[in-house]
Amino acid sequence: MLTRRAAIAASAALPFVRSAHAQQPSTLRIAMTLADIPVTDGAPDQGTEGIRFMGYTMYDPLVMWDLSSASEPAKLVPGLATKWYQDPSDPTKWIFELRQGVKFHHGAPFTADDVIFSIERTLNDKSPAFDRLGRSVLIAALWPLVAWRKIDDHKVELQTNGVDTVMPSLLNRFPIASADNFEKVGKDWQGYRKSPSGTGPWKMKSWTPRERAELERNTDYWNKDRIPRSERMVLLPIPDVSTRTAALLSGRVDWIEAPAPDSLEKLKASGVKIETNAIPHMWPYTLSMLPGAPTADIRVRKAMNLAIDRDAIVKVLNGLAVPAVGCVPPDHPWFGTPSFKIKYDPAEAKRLLAEAGYGPAKKLKTKIAISTSGSGQMYPLIMNEAVQQQWAEVGIDVEFQVMDWNALLNFMRQGAKAPEAAAFGAINVSWNTMDPHNAFMRFVDSQQVPPKGSNWGYINDPGFDALAKEARSTSDPKELDKVLAKINTKMVDDSVFVWVVHDVWPNAISSKVKGYVHPKSWYVDFSPVTVG
């Protein structure tokens, strides 16, 4: 059983946090759930939280999110590319017209060379720019590409393997680094991380691994409406939930991610705002489908889903979650019409387990990799302990292997076939569901097994492959919704995941913080925020 003592012991060492009197007048101080500063070179590690804090702050992608609304879902809009379209003579080729007049933080102009350089960094292992670490992060955004070329200084052509109408939406996770800066630091990515340069609204001032990063506003940012209103932003990695909460209550920080659920009333009484919103993000268990794994049996997978009391999990979290019965909520156009209803039914779970050959004399035993904290993992130690107890009540004996978040991501990228994963039946990694590929195809398409994608369990089903291919060849949004609904329907009916909850991304924010918009997104725009 995962005890609270073990949970505390598993937490990473905590960084020094500067006291309130050291704060600059217009400095925003944020306590992250991460245990370290994400990589600074335009390929931020540590999952989507790394992109939130060290991707979209210092860098821009070709296609970006509009994060200005708290009521409407975030939409993809032009970023460093002003427009994109398929070549009329060959729809496998996409033309991207690039924004002019943009400069990197060190002064070099942004051109098509930087786009090609950033692609070569990821996909061409013969290029001087090739970066093995960067590839592991960026491949999920670029995997459909089979060719790329510069047309002129402000236009590039990207070619996919077959018609792929979804590909441009992947590029929101592809920050553009500077070819010129790479040359200046000696063609060395370690040197680039020490002297990073992007085109984003924030520039790096200083950073210390596992302790802090200090960003300063880019007054020359190309989008004048998004020049940050705060002079500086300090990012502090504090993975322990109690320590994050204490830092806010003491005034050492202005903003914390994921406050302790049992601290909400105390925080509110002290004037802190608890900001939440329905965001496209799920907290599931990704299951091994390899022959011989207990979870390769659909009866076991359904039993694992039916054994979880999701309302009880939400109660444990003091309301900071929403029960999940699929990759997206039931009112979403992508939900579909699953015939298998995910609910709390321990009696049916026991019946299915007995049918699969398990019972009091032969318990189902499996091992699952989980994290201490990080990104959208929410409250992983508390939540996994609760699920572990509920599974035990129906005869499922689960052992957890607790890892640092980045270690878990590296484990995920190796896949269930890796020797290190031989004893594991599942991993507990949270996923954003903001676009079609990230919501569905990366999990069920047989092309998306590691290292290309997130098909950790090696789902290999012609039905899923056909639906993924259909989605990539569908350009009409309403027709695409119908195809995605079919994918979610099949995922639920086949119980390829164990779904637990959707995140509401709770933030506890000092009353001194103004201008914050909590978007319906996993990302956030820090530019309008002030502290005063």
XYZ file of C-alpha atoms in Angstrom, residues 334-530:
197
model
C -15.861 13.985 -29.975
C -17.424 11.758 -27.286
C -19.589 9.564 -29.525
C -21.951 6.816 -28.352
C -20.058 4.123 -26.412
C -22.102 1.069 -25.448
C -19.833 0.297 -22.472
C -20.829 2.648 -19.653
C -17.980 3.525 -17.338
C -19.382 3.700 -13.815
C -18.752 2.392 -10.309
C -19.940 -1.212 -10.295
C -17.683 -3.378 -8.088
C -20.006 -6.397 -8.336
C -19.727 -6.427 -12.137
C -15.969 -5.858 -11.835
C -15.670 -8.988 -9.660
C -17.808 -10.990 -12.105
C -15.626 -9.992 -15.059
C -12.447 -10.813 -13.139
C -13.849 -14.238 -12.215
C -14.712 -14.817 -15.867
C -11.108 -13.948 -16.751
C -9.839 -16.513 -14.234
C -9.165 -14.341 -11.188
C -10.633 -14.541 -7.709
C -9.790 -14.813 -3.982
C -7.447 -17.749 -4.633
C -5.796 -16.093 -7.617
C -5.694 -12.322 -7.384
C -4.897 -10.190 -10.394
C -1.466 -8.706 -9.767
C 0.113 -5.963 -11.816
C 2.654 -3.157 -11.538
C 2.108 0.459 -12.570
C 4.597 3.309 -13.027
C 3.491 6.593 -11.422
C 5.099 9.938 -10.568
C 5.562 11.993 -7.419
C 4.205 15.147 -9.073
C 4.605 17.147 -12.269
C 2.707 18.642 -15.197
C -0.935 17.513 -15.351
C -0.349 14.674 -12.903
C -2.587 16.576 -10.462
C -2.160 14.907 -7.037
C -0.683 11.568 -8.126
C 0.283 10.118 -4.771
C -3.077 10.847 -3.127
C -5.058 9.754 -6.182
C -3.127 6.559 -6.850
C -3.429 5.527 -3.218
C -7.219 5.932 -3.427
C -7.451 3.937 -6.672
C -5.156 1.258 -5.258
C -7.514 0.764 -2.318
C -10.586 0.584 -4.575
C -8.945 -1.996 -6.851
C -7.944 -4.063 -3.815
C -11.614 -4.298 -2.824
C -12.397 -6.274 -6.004
C -9.254 -8.413 -5.938
C -6.794 -6.384 -8.018
C -3.409 -6.189 -6.299
C -1.417 -3.251 -7.659
C 2.191 -2.370 -6.892
C 3.327 1.149 -7.760
C 6.787 2.111 -8.964
C 7.121 5.777 -7.972
C 9.338 7.944 -10.201
C 10.249 11.557 -10.748
C 8.002 13.040 -13.468
C 10.775 13.353 -16.040
C 11.875 9.778 -15.348
C 8.296 8.616 -15.924
C 8.161 10.479 -19.238
C 11.397 8.809 -20.334
C 9.932 5.452 -19.266
C 6.817 6.207 -21.307
C 8.859 7.049 -24.414
C 10.505 3.604 -24.289
C 7.162 1.784 -24.566
C 5.805 -1.399 -23.011
C 8.175 -3.547 -25.108
C 11.267 -2.068 -23.478
C 13.110 -4.507 -21.179
C 12.629 -2.079 -18.291
C 8.840 -2.282 -18.775
C 8.538 -6.083 -18.779
C 6.921 -6.204 -15.326
C 4.526 -3.291 -15.912
C 0.893 -3.522 -16.938
C 0.255 0.222 -17.103
C 1.610 3.731 -16.681
C -0.134 6.692 -15.061
C 0.587 9.628 -17.387
C -1.903 12.469 -17.813
C -2.636 13.724 -21.316
C -3.967 16.920 -22.901
C -6.772 16.465 -25.449
C -6.722 19.863 -27.159
C -6.400 18.751 -30.771
C -7.393 15.618 -32.724
C -3.979 13.987 -32.771
C -3.191 14.579 -29.109
C -6.677 13.557 -28.018
C -6.800 10.237 -29.880
C -4.508 9.218 -32.707
C -1.264 9.269 -30.741
C -2.629 6.535 -28.477
C -4.339 4.129 -30.871
C -2.554 4.438 -34.236
C -0.077 1.559 -34.677
C 2.310 4.077 -36.301
C 2.455 5.918 -32.981
C 4.346 3.356 -30.921
C 7.427 4.802 -29.192
C 9.518 6.721 -29.977
C 7.187 8.424 -32.490
C 4.146 8.714 -30.269
C 2.326 7.843 -27.069
C 1.015 4.372 -27.990
C 2.859 2.994 -24.963
C 0.812 -0.188 -24.772
C 1.288 -1.127 -28.458
C -2.343 -1.029 -29.534
C -2.368 -2.642 -32.975
C -5.929 -2.711 -34.265
C -6.831 -2.329 -37.978
C -10.055 -0.618 -36.929
C -8.205 2.117 -35.060
C -5.666 2.488 -37.872
C -8.438 2.949 -40.429
C -10.170 5.581 -38.304
C -6.885 7.449 -37.730
C -6.216 7.450 -41.475
C -9.751 8.686 -42.131
C -9.318 11.502 -39.600
C -6.079 12.644 -41.255
C -7.750 12.803 -44.666
C -10.852 14.701 -43.473
C -10.716 18.478 -43.839
C -14.328 19.443 -43.066
C -14.491 20.193 -39.285
C -17.968 18.705 -38.774
C -17.057 15.520 -40.602
C -13.818 15.310 -38.608
C -15.842 15.560 -35.382
C -17.816 12.482 -36.482
C -14.656 10.462 -37.142
C -13.127 11.454 -33.790
C -16.375 10.483 -32.045
C -16.012 7.026 -33.586
C -12.475 6.759 -32.216
C -13.532 7.709 -28.675
C -16.476 5.289 -28.912
C -14.188 2.421 -29.876
C -11.599 3.359 -27.224
C -14.260 3.218 -24.490
C -15.954 0.072 -25.805
C -12.564 -1.656 -26.023
C -11.512 -0.134 -22.660
C -8.002 0.543 -23.919
C -7.461 2.965 -20.998
C -8.664 3.149 -17.434
C -10.152 6.656 -17.247
C -10.347 8.318 -13.835
C -10.885 12.113 -13.959
C -10.519 15.254 -16.043
C -8.367 18.034 -14.632
C -9.650 21.553 -13.878
C -6.060 22.857 -13.464
C -6.493 24.563 -10.074
C -4.283 27.566 -9.378
C -4.145 29.449 -6.111
C -3.324 33.085 -6.811
C -2.617 36.019 -4.537
C -5.140 38.866 -4.567
C -2.248 41.107 -5.680
C -2.211 39.354 -9.084
C -4.327 41.112 -11.740
C -5.124 40.454 -15.382
C -5.078 36.647 -15.240
C -7.317 34.706 -17.641
C -7.812 31.005 -16.865
C -8.394 29.650 -20.383
C -10.079 26.385 -21.369
C -6.631 25.108 -22.181
C -3.642 23.383 -20.674
C -1.639 26.496 -21.534
C -1.839 30.083 -20.292
C -0.728 33.513 -21.485
C 1.294 35.226 -18.765
C 1.652 38.473 -20.742
C -1.414 40.328 -19.302
C -0.575 39.465 -15.679
C 0.606 42.093 -13.206
